[in-house]
Amino acid sequence: MDLKNNIFLLKELVKRDISGRYKDSMMGGVWAFVAPLIMLAVYTFVFSMVFQARWGDGGTSKTAFALNLFIGIILHGVLAESMSRAPSLMQQHASYVKKIIFPLWLLPMVPVISGTFHALISLIVLLLAVLLFQGLWPWQTLFLPFVFLPIVFFALGLAWLIAGIGVYFRDITQIMPMFITIMMFMAPIFYPASAIPEQYRSWLLLNPLTYAVEMGRGALFLGQLPSLSAYLIYLTAAVLSAAAGLWFFSKVRKGFADVL
């Protein structure tokens, strides 16, 4: 299949995936906006009213912790969506595996794009909340799309890798929820990276979420841009991860039909 047909097929798969999520609900796609709004309200209530949590020196704002937390949750959601759905993708589309001409490598891309779509809607909710509670965003907020870019590449690499492994090792379906939770707590989502003792802080960088979360917070809340060289290294690592995942998937794909 040529590139044009692959793009059309991917677009249709993503469209079906997103619309299928809200197929039987009365509010339909409105839930894509309402759900993150409700979650942000819950975070704000729990962490600012119940736990009286504060973020660094942002003690003057009761919502500062919830807003800082939410951007980390959004970025984590892209990886979580991809990693949780990837293990069983080939089993769910076993009929496609039998079709030699079907580009199976497109299937792991669907949850990544779907997760990114919902993350961007959540980001709009976050931006509106920041505007409401903290005023106009700094101009560095324009950098936020570049924050998502490496995460999308990491998500693609992990989705291809896990989808390929999932065909041969079904137990990975049970492992993923635990691994996703570990990734969340081993990234500075519920806490700033500065809260970790300096001698252990570098270990956080092994988590692909860490740098993205720090960049996102820096741009949106502190008006800071990351070092260009550091960002390019991070982006390069993400692209290489995606390439490695695709390479692995293409290698193991040949045995899918025999296993399924």
Short mmCIF file of C-alpha atoms in Angstrom, two decimals, residues 3 12 21 38 50 82 87 90 100 118 130 231 259:
data_model
loop_
_atom_site.label_atom_id
_atom_site.label_comp_id
_atom_site.label_asym_id
_atom_site.label_seq_id
_atom_site.Cartn_x
_atom_site.Cartn_y
_atom_site.Cartn_z
CA LEU A 3 1.71 6.33 1.64
CA GLU A 12 -10.26 6.10 9.36
CA ARG A 21 -15.46 5.38 22.65
CA ILE A 38 -14.41 17.06 36.09
CA VAL A 50 -8.57 18.37 51.74
CA SER A 82 -0.80 3.54 24.38
CA PRO A 87 -0.65 -5.71 24.50
CA MET A 90 -3.12 -7.89 17.52
CA ILE A 100 -0.91 -10.14 4.13
CA HIS A 118 -7.71 13.45 24.24
CA VAL A 130 -4.81 28.70 34.28
CA TYR A 231 15.63 19.37 24.14
CA VAL A 259 0.57 -17.68 16.98
#
